[in-house]
Coordinates of C-alpha atoms and ligand atoms in Angstrom, one line a residue:
Chain A
M1 CA 121.7 107.1 73.6
M2 CA 119.1 108.0 75.7
S3 CA 118.5 112.2 74.6
K4 CA 118.2 114.2 77.9
L5 CA 116.2 117.2 78.8
S6 CA 118.1 120.4 79.0
N7 CA 117.5 120.9 82.4
I8 CA 115.6 119.6 85.7
W9 CA 114.5 120.9 88.3
V10 CA 114.9 118.7 91.7
F11 CA 113.6 119.2 95.3
S12 CA 113.4 117.1 98.7
D13 CA 112.2 118.1 101.9
I14 CA 114.5 115.2 103.8
A15 CA 118.3 115.4 103.1
S16 CA 118.4 112.0 103.1
R17 CA 116.7 111.7 100.1
L18 CA 118.9 114.6 97.8
P19 CA 121.2 112.6 96.7
E20 CA 119.6 110.0 95.0
M21 CA 117.2 112.5 93.8
I22 CA 119.7 114.5 92.2
A23 CA 121.6 111.6 90.4
A24 CA 118.0 110.9 89.0
G25 CA 118.3 114.6 88.0
V26 CA 121.7 114.4 86.6
A27 CA 120.6 111.0 84.3
L28 CA 118.0 113.0 82.9
G29 CA 118.8 116.3 82.5
E30 CA 121.8 118.6 81.4
K31 CA 121.6 121.0 84.0
V32 CA 120.3 120.2 87.5
S33 CA 118.6 123.2 89.4
T34 CA 118.5 122.0 92.6
F35 CA 116.4 124.3 95.3
V36 CA 117.9 124.2 98.8
I37 CA 116.3 125.6 102.1
G38 CA 119.0 125.3 104.7
T39 CA 122.4 126.4 105.5
E40 CA 125.4 127.2 103.2
A41 CA 126.8 123.8 104.2
E42 CA 123.8 122.8 102.3
I43 CA 123.7 124.2 99.3
N44 CA 127.8 122.7 98.8
A45 CA 126.3 119.1 99.7
A46 CA 124.1 119.3 96.7
F47 CA 126.8 120.9 94.5
S48 CA 129.0 117.9 95.5
Y49 CA 126.0 115.3 94.5
G50 CA 125.9 116.4 91.3
A51 CA 123.7 119.7 91.4
T52 CA 124.6 122.4 88.4
H53 CA 122.6 125.1 89.7
V54 CA 121.4 125.5 93.6
Y55 CA 118.1 128.1 93.8
Y56 CA 118.4 129.1 97.4
L57 CA 115.5 129.8 99.2
G58 CA 116.9 130.9 102.6
D59 CA 117.8 129.4 105.9
K60 CA 115.1 126.9 107.3
D61 CA 112.4 129.0 109.7
S62 CA 110.6 127.2 112.2
Q63 CA 107.5 129.4 111.1
K64 CA 107.1 128.1 108.0
I65 CA 106.2 124.7 106.8
I66 CA 107.6 123.5 103.4
E67 CA 104.7 123.9 101.3
D68 CA 104.6 127.5 102.0
Y69 CA 107.5 127.5 99.2
S70 CA 105.1 126.2 96.8
H71 CA 104.2 129.5 95.0
T72 CA 107.7 130.7 95.5
I73 CA 109.1 127.0 93.8
A74 CA 106.3 127.8 90.7
Q75 CA 107.7 131.1 90.3
T76 CA 111.0 130.2 89.5
I77 CA 110.2 127.6 87.4
S78 CA 107.6 129.3 85.3
A79 CA 110.3 131.5 84.2
T80 CA 111.7 129.4 82.5
T81 CA 110.5 128.7 79.0
E82 CA 111.6 125.3 78.1
N83 CA 109.7 121.8 78.7
T84 CA 110.7 120.3 82.0
L85 CA 110.7 118.2 84.9
M86 CA 110.4 118.7 88.6
L87 CA 111.3 115.8 90.7
L88 CA 110.4 115.9 94.3
A89 CA 111.4 113.1 97.1
P90 CA 108.2 110.8 97.9
T91 CA 107.6 112.1 101.0
K92 CA 104.2 113.6 102.4
R93 CA 105.2 117.3 102.2
G94 CA 106.9 115.9 98.6
K95 CA 103.2 115.1 97.3
A96 CA 101.8 118.0 99.1
L97 CA 104.3 120.3 96.9
A98 CA 103.7 118.1 93.7
S99 CA 100.0 118.8 93.8
K100 CA 100.1 122.5 94.2
L101 CA 102.8 123.1 91.8
G102 CA 100.4 120.8 89.7
V103 CA 97.6 123.5 89.6
Q104 CA 99.9 127.2 89.9
L105 CA 101.8 125.6 86.6
Q106 CA 99.1 123.7 85.0
A107 CA 101.0 120.7 85.1
G108 CA 100.8 117.0 85.1
V109 CA 101.3 115.1 88.6
V110 CA 102.3 111.6 88.9
N111 CA 103.4 110.2 92.6
D112 CA 105.2 107.7 93.9
V113 CA 107.1 107.3 90.0
T114 CA 109.4 103.8 90.0
E115 CA 110.0 104.3 86.4
I116 CA 110.6 107.7 84.3
D117 CA 110.9 107.2 80.6
I118 CA 111.5 110.8 79.1
E119 CA 112.3 109.7 75.0
N120 CA 108.7 111.5 73.6
G121 CA 107.7 113.3 76.5
V122 CA 107.4 112.5 79.5
R123 CA 105.9 108.8 81.1
A124 CA 105.9 107.4 84.2
K125 CA 105.4 103.9 85.8
H126 CA 103.7 104.1 89.2
M127 CA 101.9 100.8 91.3
A128 CA 97.7 101.0 91.4
Y129 CA 95.0 98.6 92.6
G130 CA 97.2 98.2 95.7
G131 CA 100.0 96.5 93.5
L132 CA 98.3 94.1 91.4
A133 CA 99.3 96.3 88.6
I134 CA 101.3 99.0 87.1
A135 CA 100.0 102.1 85.3
E136 CA 101.8 104.2 83.0
E137 CA 100.9 107.9 82.8
K138 CA 101.9 110.2 80.1
I139 CA 102.1 113.6 81.1
N140 CA 101.1 116.1 78.5
S141 CA 102.2 119.5 80.4
P142 CA 105.2 121.4 79.5
V143 CA 105.9 121.1 83.4
A144 CA 106.0 117.7 84.4
I145 CA 106.1 117.3 88.0
I146 CA 107.1 113.5 89.2
T147 CA 107.7 112.2 93.1
L148 CA 110.3 109.4 92.7
S149 CA 110.2 106.6 94.8
S150 CA 113.4 105.8 96.6
G151 CA 115.9 103.7 95.0
V152 CA 115.0 104.1 91.2
Y153 CA 118.3 105.9 90.8
E154 CA 121.3 105.4 93.3
A155 CA 123.0 108.4 94.4
Q156 CA 126.5 109.4 93.2
A157 CA 129.6 109.6 94.5
T158 CA 130.0 112.8 96.6
D159 CA 132.7 115.0 95.1
T160 CA 133.3 118.2 97.6
T161 CA 135.6 120.1 94.7
R162 CA 132.6 120.3 92.4
T163 CA 131.2 123.5 92.3
G164 CA 128.1 125.6 90.4
E165 CA 126.1 128.6 90.4
A166 CA 124.2 129.5 93.2
V167 CA 120.7 132.0 92.7
N168 CA 118.9 133.4 95.5
V169 CA 115.2 133.0 95.0
A170 CA 112.9 136.0 97.4
F171 CA 110.4 134.2 99.4
I172 CA 106.6 134.4 98.0
E173 CA 104.1 134.9 100.7
P174 CA 101.5 132.1 100.3
T175 CA 97.9 133.6 99.7
T176 CA 96.5 131.2 102.1
A177 CA 96.7 130.5 106.1
I178 CA 98.6 127.2 107.5
Q179 CA 100.3 128.1 110.6
C180 CA 102.6 126.0 112.5
V181 CA 102.8 126.0 116.0
E182 CA 104.4 123.3 117.2
R183 CA 106.9 120.9 115.7
R184 CA 108.0 117.7 117.7
A185 CA 110.4 114.9 117.0
K186 CA 108.6 111.6 116.3
Q187 CA 108.5 109.3 118.6
G188 CA 109.8 105.8 118.7
E189 CA 113.3 104.5 117.3
S190 CA 114.1 104.6 113.7
V191 CA 113.9 101.5 111.5
N192 CA 115.4 101.2 107.8
L193 CA 113.7 98.1 106.7
G194 CA 113.9 98.6 103.2
K195 CA 117.6 98.1 103.8
A196 CA 117.2 95.5 105.6
K197 CA 119.0 91.9 104.5
R198 CA 116.3 89.6 106.6
V199 CA 113.4 90.9 107.4
V200 CA 110.8 88.4 109.5
G201 CA 106.6 90.0 109.3
V202 CA 104.5 89.1 111.5
G203 CA 100.6 89.1 110.6
S204 CA 97.5 88.7 112.3
G205 CA 98.0 85.5 112.8
I206 CA 100.5 85.6 115.6
G207 CA 97.1 86.1 118.3
S208 CA 98.8 87.4 121.0
K209 CA 101.6 90.1 122.4
E210 CA 103.2 87.3 123.9
N211 CA 103.8 85.4 120.5
L212 CA 105.3 88.9 119.2
Q213 CA 108.1 88.2 122.2
V214 CA 108.3 84.6 120.4
A215 CA 108.8 86.2 116.6
A216 CA 111.1 88.7 117.4
E217 CA 113.5 85.8 119.4
L218 CA 113.0 84.0 116.1
S219 CA 114.1 87.6 114.3
A220 CA 117.2 87.8 116.2
L221 CA 118.3 84.4 115.6
I222 CA 118.1 84.6 111.8
G223 CA 119.7 88.0 112.2
A224 CA 116.6 89.9 110.7
E225 CA 114.9 93.2 111.2
L226 CA 111.1 92.7 112.6
G227 CA 108.4 94.0 110.0
C228 CA 104.6 93.5 110.1
S229 CA 101.3 93.6 108.1
R230 CA 99.0 96.4 108.6
P231 CA 96.8 95.2 111.1
I232 CA 99.4 94.4 113.6
A233 CA 100.8 98.3 113.0
E234 CA 97.5 100.0 112.7
T235 CA 94.5 98.1 114.6
E236 CA 96.5 96.5 117.3
K237 CA 99.1 99.0 117.7
W238 CA 101.8 96.7 118.6
M239 CA 104.9 97.6 116.4
E240 CA 105.1 101.3 114.5
R241 CA 104.0 102.3 111.5
E242 CA 107.5 102.3 110.2
R243 CA 107.3 98.8 110.3
Y244 CA 104.6 97.8 108.2
I245 CA 105.4 96.1 104.7
G246 CA 103.3 97.1 101.7
V247 CA 101.9 99.6 99.2
S248 CA 101.4 101.8 101.8
G249 CA 104.2 100.8 104.0
V250 CA 107.5 99.6 103.5
M251 CA 109.0 98.4 100.4
L252 CA 111.7 95.5 101.1
K253 CA 114.5 94.4 99.0
P254 CA 116.2 91.8 101.3
E255 CA 117.8 88.4 100.4
I256 CA 115.5 86.6 103.0
Y257 CA 111.9 87.5 103.9
F258 CA 109.7 85.4 106.2
A259 CA 106.6 86.0 106.7
L260 CA 104.7 84.5 110.1
G261 CA 100.9 84.1 110.2
I262 CA 100.5 86.5 107.2
S263 CA 97.9 85.9 104.5
G264 CA 99.2 87.2 101.7
Q265 CA 97.2 89.9 99.8
I266 CA 98.5 91.9 97.2
Q267 CA 99.0 95.1 99.3
H268 CA 101.1 93.5 102.0
M269 CA 103.2 90.8 99.6
V270 CA 103.8 93.9 97.0
G271 CA 106.5 94.9 99.6
A272 CA 107.7 92.1 99.8
L273 CA 108.0 90.9 96.1
G274 CA 111.5 92.8 96.0
S275 CA 113.2 89.7 98.0
Q276 CA 115.6 87.3 96.9
T277 CA 114.0 84.1 99.0
I278 CA 110.6 83.9 100.8
F279 CA 109.5 81.6 103.7
A280 CA 106.3 81.6 104.9
V281 CA 104.4 79.8 108.3
N282 CA 100.4 79.6 107.8
K283 CA 97.8 77.3 109.4
D284 CA 95.7 77.8 106.1
K285 CA 96.8 75.6 103.2
N286 CA 95.1 77.7 100.8
A287 CA 96.0 81.2 102.0
P288 CA 97.2 83.3 99.2
I289 CA 101.1 83.5 100.7
F290 CA 101.6 80.0 99.4
Q291 CA 101.1 81.6 96.1
Y292 CA 104.3 83.5 96.5
V293 CA 106.6 81.6 98.8
D294 CA 109.9 79.4 98.2
Y295 CA 109.9 77.9 101.4
G296 CA 106.7 77.4 102.8
I297 CA 104.7 75.5 105.7
V298 CA 101.2 75.0 106.4
G299 CA 101.4 75.1 110.4
D300 CA 100.2 76.5 113.5
I301 CA 103.0 79.1 114.3
N302 CA 102.2 78.3 118.3
K303 CA 103.9 75.0 117.1
V304 CA 106.4 76.4 114.5
M305 CA 108.0 78.8 115.6
P306 CA 109.5 77.4 119.0
A307 CA 110.5 74.1 116.8
L308 CA 112.2 76.5 114.7
I309 CA 113.7 78.3 117.2
S310 CA 115.4 75.3 118.8
A311 CA 115.7 73.6 115.5
L312 CA 118.2 76.7 114.7
K313 CA 120.2 76.6 118.1
A314 CA 121.2 73.3 117.5
Chain B
M1 CA 79.8 124.5 109.8
K2 CA 79.0 122.6 106.8
I3 CA 81.4 120.0 106.0
I4 CA 81.5 118.2 102.8
T5 CA 83.3 114.9 103.1
C6 CA 84.8 112.9 99.1
Y7 CA 84.7 109.6 98.4
K8 CA 85.5 107.7 95.2
L9 CA 84.0 104.2 94.4
V10 CA 86.3 102.0 93.5
P11 CA 86.5 98.2 92.9
E12 CA 87.1 95.3 95.4
E13 CA 90.5 94.4 94.7
Q14 CA 89.7 91.1 96.3
D15 CA 87.7 90.6 93.2
I16 CA 89.9 91.8 90.2
T17 CA 91.5 89.5 88.4
V18 CA 94.3 89.5 85.5
T19 CA 94.0 88.3 82.4
A20 CA 96.2 86.3 80.5
D21 CA 97.9 89.1 78.8
G22 CA 97.9 90.6 81.9
N23 CA 95.2 93.4 82.1
L24 CA 92.9 93.6 85.0
D25 CA 88.9 92.6 85.0
T26 CA 87.4 94.3 87.0
N27 CA 84.0 92.9 85.7
K28 CA 83.2 91.2 88.7
A29 CA 84.8 93.2 91.1
A30 CA 81.5 95.1 93.1
P31 CA 82.5 98.7 94.0
K32 CA 83.0 99.9 97.3
I33 CA 83.7 102.7 99.2
N34 CA 87.1 103.8 98.9
P35 CA 88.9 102.6 102.3
F36 CA 90.8 105.6 102.8
D37 CA 87.9 107.7 102.6
L38 CA 85.9 105.6 105.2
C39 CA 88.2 107.4 107.0
A40 CA 87.7 110.8 106.1
V41 CA 83.6 110.1 106.9
E42 CA 84.4 109.0 110.0
A43 CA 86.6 112.0 110.8
G44 CA 84.4 114.2 109.6
V45 CA 81.8 112.3 111.9
Q46 CA 83.4 112.8 114.7
L47 CA 84.3 116.6 114.2
K48 CA 80.3 117.3 114.0
S49 CA 80.1 115.5 117.5
L50 CA 82.7 118.1 118.9
I51 CA 81.0 121.1 117.4
E52 CA 77.2 122.5 117.7
G53 CA 75.6 123.2 114.1
C54 CA 77.3 120.9 112.0
S55 CA 76.3 119.3 109.1
I56 CA 78.0 117.0 106.7
T57 CA 77.4 116.3 102.8
A58 CA 79.1 113.1 101.4
M59 CA 80.1 114.4 98.0
S60 CA 81.5 112.1 95.3
V61 CA 81.7 112.2 91.6
G62 CA 81.9 109.6 88.7
G63 CA 80.0 107.6 86.4
K64 CA 76.5 104.8 86.4
A65 CA 78.2 103.2 89.8
L66 CA 77.1 106.0 91.5
E67 CA 73.3 105.6 90.9
N68 CA 73.5 102.4 92.0
P69 CA 70.9 102.6 95.8
K70 CA 73.1 100.2 97.5
A71 CA 76.0 102.1 97.1
R72 CA 74.2 105.3 98.2
K73 CA 72.9 103.9 101.2
D74 CA 76.5 102.6 102.4
I75 CA 78.0 105.9 102.6
L76 CA 74.9 107.4 104.1
S77 CA 74.9 105.0 106.6
R78 CA 78.3 105.9 107.8
G79 CA 77.1 109.5 109.2
P80 CA 76.2 112.4 106.4
D81 CA 73.1 113.9 106.6
D82 CA 72.7 114.1 102.8
L83 CA 74.7 113.0 99.9
T84 CA 75.4 115.0 96.5
V85 CA 76.7 113.4 93.4
V86 CA 77.5 114.5 90.1
I87 CA 77.0 112.0 87.7
D88 CA 78.0 111.6 83.9
E89 CA 79.3 109.2 81.0
K90 CA 82.7 111.0 81.1
F91 CA 83.5 111.1 84.6
E92 CA 83.6 107.2 84.4
Q93 CA 87.9 107.0 83.9
L94 CA 88.8 110.7 85.2
L95 CA 92.3 111.8 86.5
P96 CA 92.9 113.4 89.8
H97 CA 93.2 116.2 88.6
Q98 CA 90.3 116.3 86.7
T99 CA 88.3 115.0 89.6
A100 CA 89.6 118.0 91.4
R101 CA 87.9 120.2 88.9
V102 CA 84.6 118.6 88.9
L103 CA 84.8 118.0 92.9
M104 CA 85.6 122.4 92.7
A105 CA 82.6 123.4 90.5
A106 CA 80.4 120.9 92.4
A107 CA 81.7 122.7 96.1
Q108 CA 81.5 126.0 94.9
K109 CA 77.9 125.0 93.9
T110 CA 76.8 123.5 97.4
G111 CA 79.5 125.9 99.2
F112 CA 81.6 124.2 102.1
D113 CA 83.6 125.6 105.4
L114 CA 85.6 122.3 105.5
I115 CA 85.9 119.9 102.9
I116 CA 87.6 116.1 104.0
C117 CA 89.1 113.8 101.5
G118 CA 91.7 110.2 102.2
D119 CA 95.1 110.5 101.6
G120 CA 94.5 108.2 98.2
S121 CA 92.4 105.8 96.5
G122 CA 93.1 102.4 96.6
D123 CA 92.9 102.2 92.2
L124 CA 95.6 104.7 91.0
Y125 CA 96.5 105.5 94.0
A126 CA 97.1 109.1 93.2
Q127 CA 97.3 110.9 95.7
Q128 CA 96.2 114.6 94.8
V129 CA 92.7 115.5 94.6
G130 CA 92.0 117.0 97.8
L131 CA 95.6 119.5 97.7
Q132 CA 94.7 120.1 94.6
L133 CA 90.8 120.5 95.2
G134 CA 91.8 122.9 97.9
E135 CA 94.3 124.5 95.6
L136 CA 92.0 125.3 92.6
L137 CA 89.1 126.3 95.2
G138 CA 91.8 129.1 96.6
V139 CA 91.8 127.5 100.0
A140 CA 94.2 126.5 102.7
N141 CA 95.1 122.9 102.1
I142 CA 96.9 120.2 103.1
N143 CA 98.1 116.1 103.1
A144 CA 98.7 113.5 105.6
V145 CA 96.5 114.5 108.9
S146 CA 96.5 112.2 111.2
K147 CA 94.3 114.0 113.8
I148 CA 92.5 116.7 114.0
S149 CA 92.9 118.4 118.0
S150 CA 90.2 120.9 118.2
A151 CA 88.2 122.7 115.9
E152 CA 85.7 126.2 116.8
P153 CA 84.0 128.3 113.8
G154 CA 87.2 129.4 111.6
K155 CA 89.8 127.6 112.7
L156 CA 91.3 124.0 113.2
T157 CA 94.3 122.7 114.4
V158 CA 95.8 119.4 113.0
E159 CA 98.2 117.0 113.2
R160 CA 100.4 115.8 110.1
S161 CA 102.7 112.7 111.0
L162 CA 105.6 112.9 108.4
D163 CA 108.7 110.8 108.1
D164 CA 110.6 112.4 110.5
E165 CA 108.4 115.3 112.8
V166 CA 105.2 115.8 113.5
E167 CA 103.9 119.0 112.7
V168 CA 100.8 121.1 114.6
L169 CA 99.0 123.0 112.1
E170 CA 96.5 126.1 112.6
I171 CA 94.2 126.0 109.7
T172 CA 91.6 129.0 108.9
L173 CA 88.9 128.0 107.3
P174 CA 87.6 127.6 104.7
A175 CA 90.0 124.7 103.8
V176 CA 90.5 120.8 102.3
I177 CA 92.0 118.6 104.4
S178 CA 93.7 115.0 103.3
V179 CA 93.1 112.0 106.1
S180 CA 95.8 109.2 106.4
A181 CA 94.5 106.1 107.3
D182 CA 95.8 106.3 110.8
I183 CA 93.4 109.2 111.8
N184 CA 90.8 106.7 112.8
E185 CA 89.4 103.2 112.9
P186 CA 85.7 104.0 110.4
S187 CA 83.4 102.8 112.9
I188 CA 81.1 100.1 110.9
P189 CA 77.5 101.3 110.1
S190 CA 74.3 99.2 112.8
M191 CA 71.0 98.4 111.5
K192 CA 69.8 101.7 113.1
T193 CA 72.1 103.7 110.3
I194 CA 71.9 101.8 107.8
L195 CA 67.4 102.1 108.2
A196 CA 68.4 105.6 109.0
A197 CA 69.9 106.1 105.5
A198 CA 67.4 105.2 103.3
K199 CA 65.5 108.2 104.4
K200 CA 68.6 110.9 103.6
P201 CA 68.0 113.2 101.2
V202 CA 70.3 112.6 97.9
T203 CA 71.2 115.4 95.5
S204 CA 72.0 113.7 91.9
L205 CA 73.7 116.4 89.7
T206 CA 74.8 116.8 86.1
A207 CA 77.9 118.3 84.7
T208 CA 75.5 120.8 82.7
D209 CA 73.8 121.6 86.7
I210 CA 77.6 122.1 88.2
E211 CA 78.6 124.9 85.2
L212 CA 81.6 122.7 84.7
A213 CA 84.2 124.1 82.2
E214 CA 85.7 122.0 79.8
F215 CA 88.9 120.6 81.9
P216 CA 92.9 120.1 80.2
A217 CA 94.2 116.5 80.3
L218 CA 97.3 117.4 81.8
V219 CA 98.1 113.2 82.3
E220 CA 96.4 110.9 80.3
L221 CA 96.6 106.6 81.6
V222 CA 98.4 104.8 78.8
S223 CA 98.2 101.7 80.1
V224 CA 97.4 99.4 83.9
I225 CA 99.0 96.3 83.5
A226 CA 99.7 93.3 86.0
P227 CA 103.5 92.9 86.4
E228 CA 105.2 89.4 85.6
Q229 CA 105.7 87.9 89.0
K230 CA 109.4 86.7 89.8
A231 CA 109.5 82.5 89.7
R232 CA 109.4 81.2 92.9
Q233 CA 110.1 77.4 94.0
K234 CA 106.4 77.1 95.9
I235 CA 108.0 74.2 98.0
V236 CA 104.9 74.1 100.6
I237 CA 105.5 71.7 103.4
E238 CA 101.7 70.4 104.8
G239 CA 101.2 69.8 108.6
D240 CA 103.9 70.6 111.5
D241 CA 105.3 67.3 112.7
E242 CA 108.7 67.6 114.1
Q243 CA 109.7 65.7 111.1
Q244 CA 108.0 68.6 108.9
I245 CA 109.6 71.2 110.9
A246 CA 113.0 69.9 110.7
Q247 CA 112.5 69.7 106.9
F248 CA 111.7 73.6 106.9
A249 CA 114.1 74.4 109.2
E250 CA 116.7 72.8 107.0
H251 CA 115.8 75.1 104.0
L252 CA 115.9 77.8 106.2
R253 CA 119.6 76.8 107.3
K254 CA 120.7 76.5 103.6
A255 CA 119.3 79.7 102.7
L256 CA 120.9 81.6 105.6
N257 CA 123.9 80.6 104.9
Ligands
LIG1 C1 94.2 100.5 100.1 C2 94.6 99.3 100.5 C3 96.1 99.8 101.2 C4 96.6 98.3 102.0 N1 98.0 98.2 102.4 C5 98.7 97.5 103.0 C6 99.9 97.8 103.3 O1 100.6 98.3 103.2 N2 100.3 96.8 103.9 C7 99.4 95.7 104.6 O2 100.0 94.7 105.2 N3 98.6 95.4 104.4 C8 97.6 96.4 104.0 N4 96.1 96.6 103.3 C9 95.7 95.7 103.9 C10 95.4 94.2 103.6 O3 94.7 94.3 102.6 C11 95.6 92.9 104.0 O4 94.3 92.8 104.7 C12 96.2 92.7 105.5 O5 97.7 92.9 104.6 C13 96.4 91.5 106.0 O6 97.4 91.5 107.0 P1 97.4 89.8 107.8 O7 98.0 88.9 106.9 O8 98.3 90.2 108.4 O9 95.9 89.2 108.7 P2 95.1 88.4 107.8 O10 94.9 88.9 106.4 O11 93.9 88.4 109.4 O12 95.4 87.0 107.4 C14 96.5 86.4 108.7 C15 96.6 85.2 108.4 O13 97.3 84.3 109.7 C16 96.6 83.0 109.7 N5 96.8 82.0 110.8 C17 96.1 82.4 111.8 N6 96.3 82.2 112.9 C18 97.7 81.3 112.7 C19 98.4 80.2 113.5 N7 98.5 79.8 114.6 N8 99.4 79.9 112.5 C20 99.6 80.0 111.5 N9 99.0 80.9 110.9 C21 98.0 81.1 112.0 C22 95.2 83.1 108.9 O14 95.5 81.7 108.3 C23 95.3 83.9 107.7 O15 96.2 84.2 106.4 C24 96.2 97.1 102.5 C25 94.3 97.4 102.4 C26 93.9 98.4 101.9 C27 92.8 98.1 101.1

């Protein structure tokens, strides 16, 4: 039986990520102390996911940014004496908090962690060199801080009969000034490529926006979500950032990944390697993508895509 | 306004090979400017064009690679006015909390109003240096900056593109910001800027020069190992004749069922 830490601290700035963060806390700790900013319903939700203690930081405040709570959180954690671990969602805010807490608590930080081992101190693994390697780091400080990749721990079933101890925490003003003057919803639809069963990925080889339509038709035909490589989202801006696959984009776990005109460099592939079966079309027989495929065809997508569409319709 | 843009030299990923035991061999991989830091430099250059009386110092801490004249010229050809490097053998494999401490000491030495970093680097992608640096300096700091909307002496307005929303923030200087890769498209140095780079001043400092205190090892790097890959069929059909496409379509159809 794996030993557990006596207490784990948990925080997620995004409600949908909280259940799996708490599940990780439950797996690794006897007590799971969760910081909550929001309503009473959110306190109860934290208990229902398995939190044993809630440290309540008050209602959402449009004047404050999440990072303003770093001193409040640091103060609460430093009041405990035992060796402990703080788990945060792997969001931009989660990472900002992690680093700030790291300095304030003299604590070691590791981001985007895909594996945690607490057997002899806290060890954490995360991707490095654009996906070429996995780095393992050992945290030596009494407080260990980790932003945990999604999908590492499964969220547990919600149980609304569960309760726990709630503690009100007084806000500590941050020492430096960042003022939020506006907040706006992100444009564009929200997609969750990470959960898709089938994904078609489009790369620079697609060549034109018109061809993107053809790829979309092929994608719809096989019931797939459309994703892309970085240049399509960041250079061409033909698709939203939420759709680009890879180390700095989305990590996939589909049954089928189908790459169209993608060279297959490691930074992209690492997002696709979790796929059960990989298909690819590329006109260059030496393209690195062919090292990773189950089925590939060396051909021009201008020819292959329309032919495939008619073949699949037949 | 005195701007510092930080950068790290990382090995060219294309030239890293994996040895039989899964370790990475970077011997043939030439050092290059971390691609994310190119965005930080570009952000500094664009900011300079917005406000009068701006200077940009490029800054890096590390080992021997920073002595390389080509690498120095490369960063200076991107637009900074001068370069400060802090070189020491023991800075060869720094972890982010240590890099942040060395940069803190160096930045305190040179002075600054604004420090711009990239969100992460292509090697360990720890995404901590800018934030920890700002926190250690006790100044405002934030990551994920995707746009600098306006700047005036003492104040910056920026946007952050987050998972669920966009935040517009007013940041009081001095400050440290880390920018995301989508903030700009770094420009490619022209022959003129490359030639001009050779004439720009470079200051090379040591750990003693910046009065660096001992720094802690809050984290240790245990190993960096290539993961085992899932075995693939690797059936590759060469050619896009009707028949070959039909063959490929057949594989696809089977997988779909
Ligand atoms: C630190 C870092 C992080 C990165 N993160 C990511 C990431 O998360 N995701 C990501 O995708 N990239 C990422 N990249 C970029 C990555 O290294 C590659 O540059 C990128 O994935 C290449 O995209 P691509 O394959 O679409 O384009 P290219 O490399 O230009 O390849 C296009 C391919 O299309 C083929 N082609 C062209 N025309 C045709 C045709 N008519 N028919 C068939 N095939 C054709 C070509 O043979 C070629 O192989 C990152 C890079 C760095 C340095």
